[in-house]
Tab-separated table of C-alpha atoms in Angstrom:
chain	number	residue	atom	x	y	z
F	222	MET	CA	-24.068	48.555	51.812
F	223	ALA	CA	-25.959	46.267	54.195
F	224	PRO	CA	-24.607	42.731	54.493
F	225	TYR	CA	-26.555	39.825	53.076
F	226	PHE	CA	-26.288	37.820	56.301
F	227	SER	CA	-26.390	38.867	59.926
F	228	ILE	CA	-25.095	36.094	62.153
F	229	VAL	CA	-26.552	36.437	65.657
F	230	ILE	CA	-24.780	34.621	68.514
F	231	PRO	CA	-26.067	34.744	72.125
F	232	LEU	CA	-23.211	34.403	74.605
F	233	TYR	CA	-23.322	33.414	78.243
F	234	ASN	CA	-20.266	32.008	80.052
F	235	ARG	CA	-18.700	30.373	76.996
F	236	GLU	CA	-15.128	31.713	77.129
F	237	ARG	CA	-13.759	28.385	75.851
F	238	GLN	CA	-16.233	28.095	72.953
F	239	ILE	CA	-16.856	31.599	71.606
F	240	ARG	CA	-13.534	31.836	69.751
F	241	ARG	CA	-14.362	28.641	67.834
F	242	ALA	CA	-17.795	29.959	66.858
F	243	LEU	CA	-16.456	33.344	65.726
F	244	GLU	CA	-13.602	31.878	63.714
F	245	SER	CA	-16.027	29.598	61.900
F	246	CYS	CA	-18.052	32.663	60.827
F	247	LEU	CA	-15.134	34.836	59.816
F	248	ARG	CA	-13.440	32.166	57.689
F	249	GLN	CA	-16.513	31.780	55.444
F	250	ASP	CA	-15.881	32.263	51.740
F	251	PHE	CA	-19.027	34.406	51.404
F	252	ALA	CA	-17.921	37.908	52.363
F	253	SER	CA	-21.191	39.839	52.791
F	254	LEU	CA	-21.795	39.255	56.493
F	255	GLU	CA	-21.804	40.780	59.944
F	256	VAL	CA	-21.560	38.942	63.259
F	257	ILE	CA	-23.499	40.248	66.261
F	258	VAL	CA	-22.609	38.701	69.584
F	259	VAL	CA	-24.944	39.452	72.504
F	260	ASP	CA	-23.245	38.944	75.860
F	261	ASP	CA	-26.072	37.936	78.181
F	262	GLY	CA	-24.475	38.968	81.475
F	263	SER	CA	-21.489	36.598	81.374
F	264	THR	CA	-19.504	36.302	84.592
F	265	ASP	CA	-16.499	34.428	83.223
F	266	GLY	CA	-13.889	35.448	80.603
F	267	SER	CA	-16.265	35.368	77.621
F	268	VAL	CA	-16.042	39.098	76.917
F	269	ALA	CA	-12.236	39.044	77.154
F	270	ALA	CA	-12.165	36.123	74.712
F	271	PHE	CA	-14.367	38.090	72.298
F	272	GLU	CA	-12.202	41.182	72.541
F	273	GLN	CA	-9.321	39.291	70.985
F	274	PHE	CA	-11.094	39.750	67.635
F	275	ALA	CA	-10.423	43.058	65.882
F	276	ASP	CA	-12.460	42.299	62.759
F	277	PRO	CA	-14.789	45.220	61.839
F	278	ARG	CA	-17.519	42.780	60.802
F	279	VAL	CA	-17.945	41.696	64.432
F	280	LYS	CA	-19.637	43.681	67.180
F	281	LEU	CA	-20.584	42.980	70.778
F	282	LEU	CA	-23.792	44.013	72.573
F	283	HIS	CA	-24.292	43.672	76.319
F	284	HIS	CA	-27.073	42.717	78.707
F	285	ALA	CA	-26.243	43.929	82.197
F	286	ALA	CA	-27.657	40.699	83.672
F	287	ASN	CA	-28.515	37.274	82.354
F	288	GLU	CA	-31.895	37.540	80.681
F	289	GLY	CA	-32.043	34.280	78.740
F	290	VAL	CA	-31.211	33.169	75.209
F	291	SER	CA	-34.499	34.306	73.659
F	292	ARG	CA	-34.078	37.912	74.785
F	293	ALA	CA	-30.459	37.818	73.659
F	294	ARG	CA	-31.563	36.765	70.172
F	295	ASN	CA	-34.167	39.536	70.051
F	296	THR	CA	-31.455	42.059	71.010
F	297	GLY	CA	-29.161	40.773	68.268
F	298	VAL	CA	-31.862	40.783	65.618
F	299	ALA	CA	-32.883	44.344	66.524
F	300	ALA	CA	-29.326	45.488	65.797
F	301	ALA	CA	-28.965	43.465	62.575
F	302	SER	CA	-29.016	44.930	59.082
F	303	GLY	CA	-28.711	41.830	56.895
F	304	GLU	CA	-31.519	40.463	54.731
F	305	TRP	CA	-31.202	37.057	56.424
F	306	ILE	CA	-30.530	36.250	60.068
F	307	VAL	CA	-28.354	33.176	60.684
F	308	LEU	CA	-28.865	31.910	64.242
F	309	VAL	CA	-25.753	30.275	65.688
F	310	ASP	CA	-25.225	29.127	69.279
F	311	SER	CA	-21.975	30.166	70.956
F	312	ASP	CA	-20.816	26.566	71.416
F	313	ASP	CA	-21.421	25.593	67.776
F	314	GLU	CA	-19.831	26.571	64.457
F	315	LEU	CA	-20.605	26.990	60.781
F	316	VAL	CA	-18.895	24.486	58.514
F	317	PRO	CA	-16.604	25.832	55.762
F	318	GLY	CA	-18.626	27.131	52.814
F	319	ALA	CA	-21.899	27.179	54.802
F	320	LEU	CA	-22.881	30.745	53.865
F	321	SER	CA	-22.247	30.120	50.158
F	322	VAL	CA	-24.594	27.141	50.324
F	323	ILE	CA	-27.215	29.126	52.221
F	324	HIS	CA	-26.890	32.054	49.772
F	325	ALA	CA	-27.408	29.779	46.767
F	326	ARG	CA	-30.482	28.226	48.394
F	327	SER	CA	-31.925	31.638	49.247
F	328	LEU	CA	-31.838	32.680	45.575
F	329	GLY	CA	-34.038	29.748	44.599
F	330	ILE	CA	-36.960	30.113	47.009
F	331	PRO	CA	-40.117	32.201	46.573
F	332	GLY	CA	-40.221	35.647	48.140
F	333	ASP	CA	-43.052	34.685	50.489
F	334	VAL	CA	-40.940	32.011	52.258
F	335	GLY	CA	-39.894	33.452	55.597
F	336	ARG	CA	-37.187	31.067	56.706
F	337	MET	CA	-34.877	28.254	55.657
F	338	GLN	CA	-34.046	25.236	57.786
F	339	PHE	CA	-30.748	23.378	57.431
F	340	MET	CA	-29.109	20.230	58.768
F	341	GLY	CA	-26.184	20.016	61.145
F	342	ARG	CA	-23.773	17.387	62.345
F	343	ARG	CA	-22.990	16.623	65.983
F	344	ASP	CA	-19.343	16.281	66.928
F	345	SER	CA	-20.186	12.635	67.582
F	346	GLY	CA	-20.762	12.289	63.839
F	347	GLU	CA	-24.561	12.023	63.789
F	348	LEU	CA	-26.728	14.185	61.576
F	349	SER	CA	-29.506	16.266	63.047
F	350	PRO	CA	-32.430	16.505	62.805
F	351	ASP	CA	-33.566	12.925	62.603
F	352	PRO	CA	-35.166	12.046	60.231
F	353	ALA	CA	-33.059	14.095	57.826
F	354	LEU	CA	-34.644	17.103	56.154
F	355	ALA	CA	-35.868	16.864	52.595
F	356	ASP	CA	-35.878	19.672	50.045
F	357	GLU	CA	-39.475	20.823	50.577
F	358	ARG	CA	-41.705	23.701	51.491
F	359	TRP	CA	-43.112	23.721	55.027
F	360	SER	CA	-46.563	25.063	55.796
F	361	TYR	CA	-47.909	25.281	59.346
F	362	VAL	CA	-49.412	21.790	59.066
F	363	ARG	CA	-46.248	20.365	57.538
F	364	TYR	CA	-44.223	21.840	60.394
F	365	LEU	CA	-46.558	20.197	62.912
F	366	GLU	CA	-46.195	16.882	61.097
F	367	MET	CA	-42.397	17.185	61.227
F	368	MET	CA	-42.578	17.936	64.972
F	369	GLU	CA	-44.397	14.616	65.379
F	370	ARG	CA	-41.898	12.729	63.221
F	371	MET	CA	-38.976	14.111	65.243
F	372	TYR	CA	-40.549	13.541	68.630
F	373	GLY	CA	-38.060	11.832	70.916
F	374	ARG	CA	-35.324	12.039	68.275
F	375	ARG	CA	-32.610	14.497	67.362
F	376	GLN	CA	-34.099	17.908	66.636
F	377	ASP	CA	-31.144	20.325	66.351
F	378	ALA	CA	-31.382	22.363	63.135
F	379	THR	CA	-30.002	25.651	61.869
F	380	PRO	CA	-32.669	28.276	61.085
F	381	VAL	CA	-31.980	31.136	58.701
F	382	VAL	CA	-34.760	33.710	58.926
F	383	ARG	CA	-35.734	36.774	56.905
F	384	ARG	CA	-35.072	39.778	59.108
F	385	THR	CA	-38.385	41.391	58.148
F	386	THR	CA	-40.361	38.532	59.687
F	387	PHE	CA	-39.261	39.674	63.147
F	388	GLU	CA	-41.558	42.676	62.715
F	389	GLN	CA	-44.418	40.196	63.214
F	390	VAL	CA	-42.945	37.313	65.231
F	391	ARG	CA	-40.188	37.590	67.840
F	392	TYR	CA	-38.687	35.243	70.372
F	393	ASN	CA	-40.261	35.206	73.830
F	394	ASP	CA	-39.021	37.976	76.115
F	395	ASN	CA	-38.495	35.617	79.060
F	396	ARG	CA	-36.518	32.500	80.014
F	397	SER	CA	-38.737	30.035	78.199
F	398	PHE	CA	-37.687	27.876	75.266
F	399	GLU	CA	-38.431	28.586	71.614
F	400	GLY	CA	-41.442	26.394	70.863
F	401	LEU	CA	-44.029	29.196	70.882
F	402	TYR	CA	-41.921	31.340	68.538
F	403	HIS	CA	-41.599	28.547	65.980
F	404	LEU	CA	-45.312	27.722	66.027
F	405	ASP	CA	-46.334	31.377	65.788
F	406	PHE	CA	-43.869	31.802	62.939
F	407	PHE	CA	-45.228	28.954	60.832
F	408	GLN	CA	-48.777	30.123	61.450
F	409	ARG	CA	-47.830	33.339	59.594
F	410	PHE	CA	-45.064	32.309	57.196
F	411	ASP	CA	-44.009	29.251	55.232
F	412	GLY	CA	-40.494	27.866	55.440
F	413	TRP	CA	-38.301	25.735	53.245
F	414	ALA	CA	-36.241	22.826	54.499
F	415	PHE	CA	-32.960	21.745	52.921
F	416	PRO	CA	-30.775	18.647	53.467
F	417	ASP	CA	-27.488	20.618	53.347
F	418	VAL	CA	-25.269	20.318	56.432
F	419	VAL	CA	-24.202	23.869	57.383
F	420	SER	CA	-23.399	23.573	61.138
F	421	LEU	CA	-21.371	21.520	63.547
F	422	TYR	CA	-23.112	21.056	66.923
F	423	HIS	CA	-20.824	20.597	69.896
F	424	GLN	CA	-21.708	19.173	73.316
F	425	ASP	CA	-18.681	20.440	75.256
F	426	ALA	CA	-20.283	23.399	77.032
F	427	GLU	CA	-21.159	22.682	80.641
F	428	ASN	CA	-24.066	25.161	80.675
F	429	GLN	CA	-26.007	23.858	77.689
F	430	LEU	CA	-29.741	24.419	78.124
F	431	THR	CA	-30.373	20.773	77.274
F	432	ARG	CA	-28.326	19.703	80.293
F	433	ALA	CA	-31.048	20.055	82.868
F	434	ASP	CA	-29.960	21.601	86.137
F	435	PRO	CA	-32.524	21.177	88.961
F	436	ALA	CA	-32.001	24.631	90.453
F	437	ARG	CA	-32.180	26.348	87.055
F	438	THR	CA	-35.246	24.252	86.181
F	439	ILE	CA	-37.108	25.535	89.231
F	440	GLU	CA	-35.987	29.114	88.612
F	441	ALA	CA	-37.276	29.105	85.024
F	442	ALA	CA	-40.511	27.206	85.768
F	443	HIS	CA	-42.771	30.234	85.871
F	444	ASP	CA	-41.622	31.659	82.538
F	445	GLN	CA	-41.828	28.223	80.964
F	446	ALA	CA	-45.334	27.682	82.321
F	447	VAL	CA	-46.650	31.034	81.119
F	448	THR	CA	-45.252	30.506	77.638
F	449	THR	CA	-46.368	26.877	77.357
F	450	GLU	CA	-49.871	27.778	78.485
F	451	THR	CA	-50.010	30.441	75.753
F	452	LEU	CA	-48.673	27.891	73.239
F	453	LEU	CA	-51.415	25.398	74.097
F	454	ALA	CA	-54.093	28.093	73.907
F	455	ARG	CA	-52.982	29.113	70.407
F	456	HIS	CA	-51.855	25.804	68.939
F	457	GLY	CA	-53.164	23.026	71.199
F	458	GLU	CA	-55.936	21.833	68.931
F	459	ALA	CA	-53.702	21.785	65.858
F	460	LEU	CA	-51.068	19.883	67.823
F	461	ARG	CA	-53.664	17.378	69.050
F	462	VAL	CA	-54.623	16.625	65.459
F	463	HIS	CA	-51.267	16.726	63.674
F	464	ALA	CA	-48.685	16.091	66.454
F	465	PRO	CA	-50.460	14.079	69.194
F	466	SER	CA	-47.262	12.872	70.861
F	467	VAL	CA	-46.007	16.440	71.152
F	468	HIS	CA	-49.413	17.547	72.451
F	469	GLY	CA	-49.357	14.905	75.168
F	470	GLU	CA	-45.812	15.871	76.122
F	471	LEU	CA	-46.886	19.503	76.536
F	472	LEU	CA	-49.820	18.601	78.751
F	473	ASN	CA	-47.549	16.589	81.028
F	474	GLY	CA	-45.044	19.438	80.802
F	475	MET	CA	-47.617	21.916	82.084
F	476	ALA	CA	-48.391	19.676	85.063
F	477	THR	CA	-44.661	19.437	85.774
F	478	LEU	CA	-44.111	23.193	85.536
F	479	ARG	CA	-46.982	24.066	87.857
F	480	PHE	CA	-45.711	21.596	90.435
F	481	LEU	CA	-42.218	23.072	90.040
F	482	GLU	CA	-43.717	26.479	90.849
F	483	GLY	CA	-45.172	24.978	94.019
F	484	ARG	CA	-48.716	25.304	92.650
F	485	ARG	CA	-50.027	21.851	93.447
F	486	LEU	CA	-53.683	22.465	92.608
F	487	ALA	CA	-52.776	23.858	89.180
F	488	GLY	CA	-50.436	20.902	88.680
F	489	LEU	CA	-53.270	18.498	89.461
F	490	ARG	CA	-55.602	20.258	87.021
F	491	TRP	CA	-53.055	19.914	84.208
F	492	ALA	CA	-52.436	16.291	85.178
F	493	ALA	CA	-56.189	15.683	84.854
F	494	ARG	CA	-56.048	17.101	81.318
F	495	ALA	CA	-53.096	14.827	80.555
F	496	TRP	CA	-55.036	11.815	81.873
F	497	THR	CA	-58.051	12.759	79.773
F	498	ASN	CA	-55.807	12.901	76.736
F	499	GLU	CA	-54.074	9.590	77.567
F	500	PRO	CA	-55.761	7.724	80.453
F	501	THR	CA	-53.102	4.984	80.713
F	502	ALA	CA	-50.072	7.326	80.785
F	503	LEU	CA	-47.774	6.170	83.568
F	504	ARG	CA	-45.662	9.309	83.260
F	505	THR	CA	-48.524	11.499	84.513
F	506	TRP	CA	-48.808	9.403	87.692
F	507	VAL	CA	-45.056	9.750	88.274
F	508	ILE	CA	-45.242	13.538	87.800
F	509	VAL	CA	-48.079	13.816	90.308
F	510	ALA	CA	-46.385	11.573	92.875
F	511	ALA	CA	-43.094	13.511	92.661
F	512	GLY	CA	-44.841	16.896	92.407
F	513	LEU	CA	-46.809	16.357	95.599
F	514	LEU	CA	-43.492	15.819	97.382
F	515	GLY	CA	-42.327	19.278	96.306
F	516	PRO	CA	-40.407	21.092	93.533
F	517	ALA	CA	-36.951	19.669	94.389
F	518	PRO	CA	-37.772	15.940	93.899
F	519	LEU	CA	-39.621	16.721	90.682
F	520	ALA	CA	-36.755	18.872	89.372
F	521	TRP	CA	-34.323	16.031	90.075
F	522	LEU	CA	-36.627	13.589	88.263
F	523	LYS	CA	-36.924	15.948	85.293
F	524	ALA	CA	-33.128	16.269	85.107
F	525	ALA	CA	-32.763	12.487	85.145
F	526	ARG	CA	-35.305	12.155	82.322
F	527	THR	CA	-33.444	14.740	80.258
F	528	ARG	CA	-30.195	12.802	80.695
F	529	ARG	CA	-31.937	9.612	79.532
F	530	GLN	CA	-33.333	11.389	76.479
F	531	LEU	CA	-29.865	12.710	75.582
F	532	ALA	CA	-28.429	9.239	75.953
F	533	ALA	CA	-31.149	7.826	73.717
F	534	THR	CA	-30.085	10.067	70.837
F	535	ALA	CA	-26.345	9.410	71.293
F	536	PRO	CA	-24.317	7.102	69.013
F	537	SER	CA	-24.711	4.150	71.396
F	538	ALA	CA	-28.443	4.227	70.674
F	539	GLY	CA	-27.714	3.183	67.093
F	540	ARG	CA	-29.114	6.237	65.317
F	541	ALA	CA	-26.102	7.222	63.255
F	542	GLY	CA	-26.934	9.862	60.698
């Protein structure tokens, strides 16, 4: 019999964290589950740490080289057999009883709802996302409105997705982030948000994607630019209307990414669009000034901005959940 839940965990150089994540899944009091770990070309002891588990509910898939978290998730979902996919990062964990809560919620939603969205708690004690989720149905427009409300605030959430929806919408098969997938998803399916805390989000992994590394930022710039350009082509107008802050951020982001690629003329064109959208935006001037100096100064500036944003959502910023 197929399990009710398939927990998909991408793994890349997390030998100290993967045991914690796996143990949190296997100690759940809801038994109908499988755990699929996708090793994305790890070069440390991650695979050896995984192999300490002899539980038949757990299996490991391999990428020969590091292909990025989105491709790893697609690989895991393709091998899954559960009705619902629970997406867990390798440095996080499910709280005790999480799957029982998710199961109970899944029984109460309409059959045309394609995903559920749940809260988590950072190991610093703060809830995420901020503002907290309410028990409500999310349409495409409602999702855009929530993007705007969460702009510049904590956005970590735990998605639980019907496996059949991946026949229509998959993660990006490159090194870009997940924004296009989420927008494409809500354009086709509704979701349901719940205030239940089902995950614990840790910040102890040195290679977290949110910890901007200048070299990695430059390396991924092309994939990020291609995906973001597609995102703006499909969803730009809706974002401009319902999530203007996010829209402005993406325009500046495109200018940044093109400069990071070394494409100065393309960077200037996107900066002009950002200025048209917000003529007084100082950030656009800073991006252009740094971008004209070359990818390395801009990558350093982007990393510094990411660190400031992380600090702004930390406990010292006074946003306790």
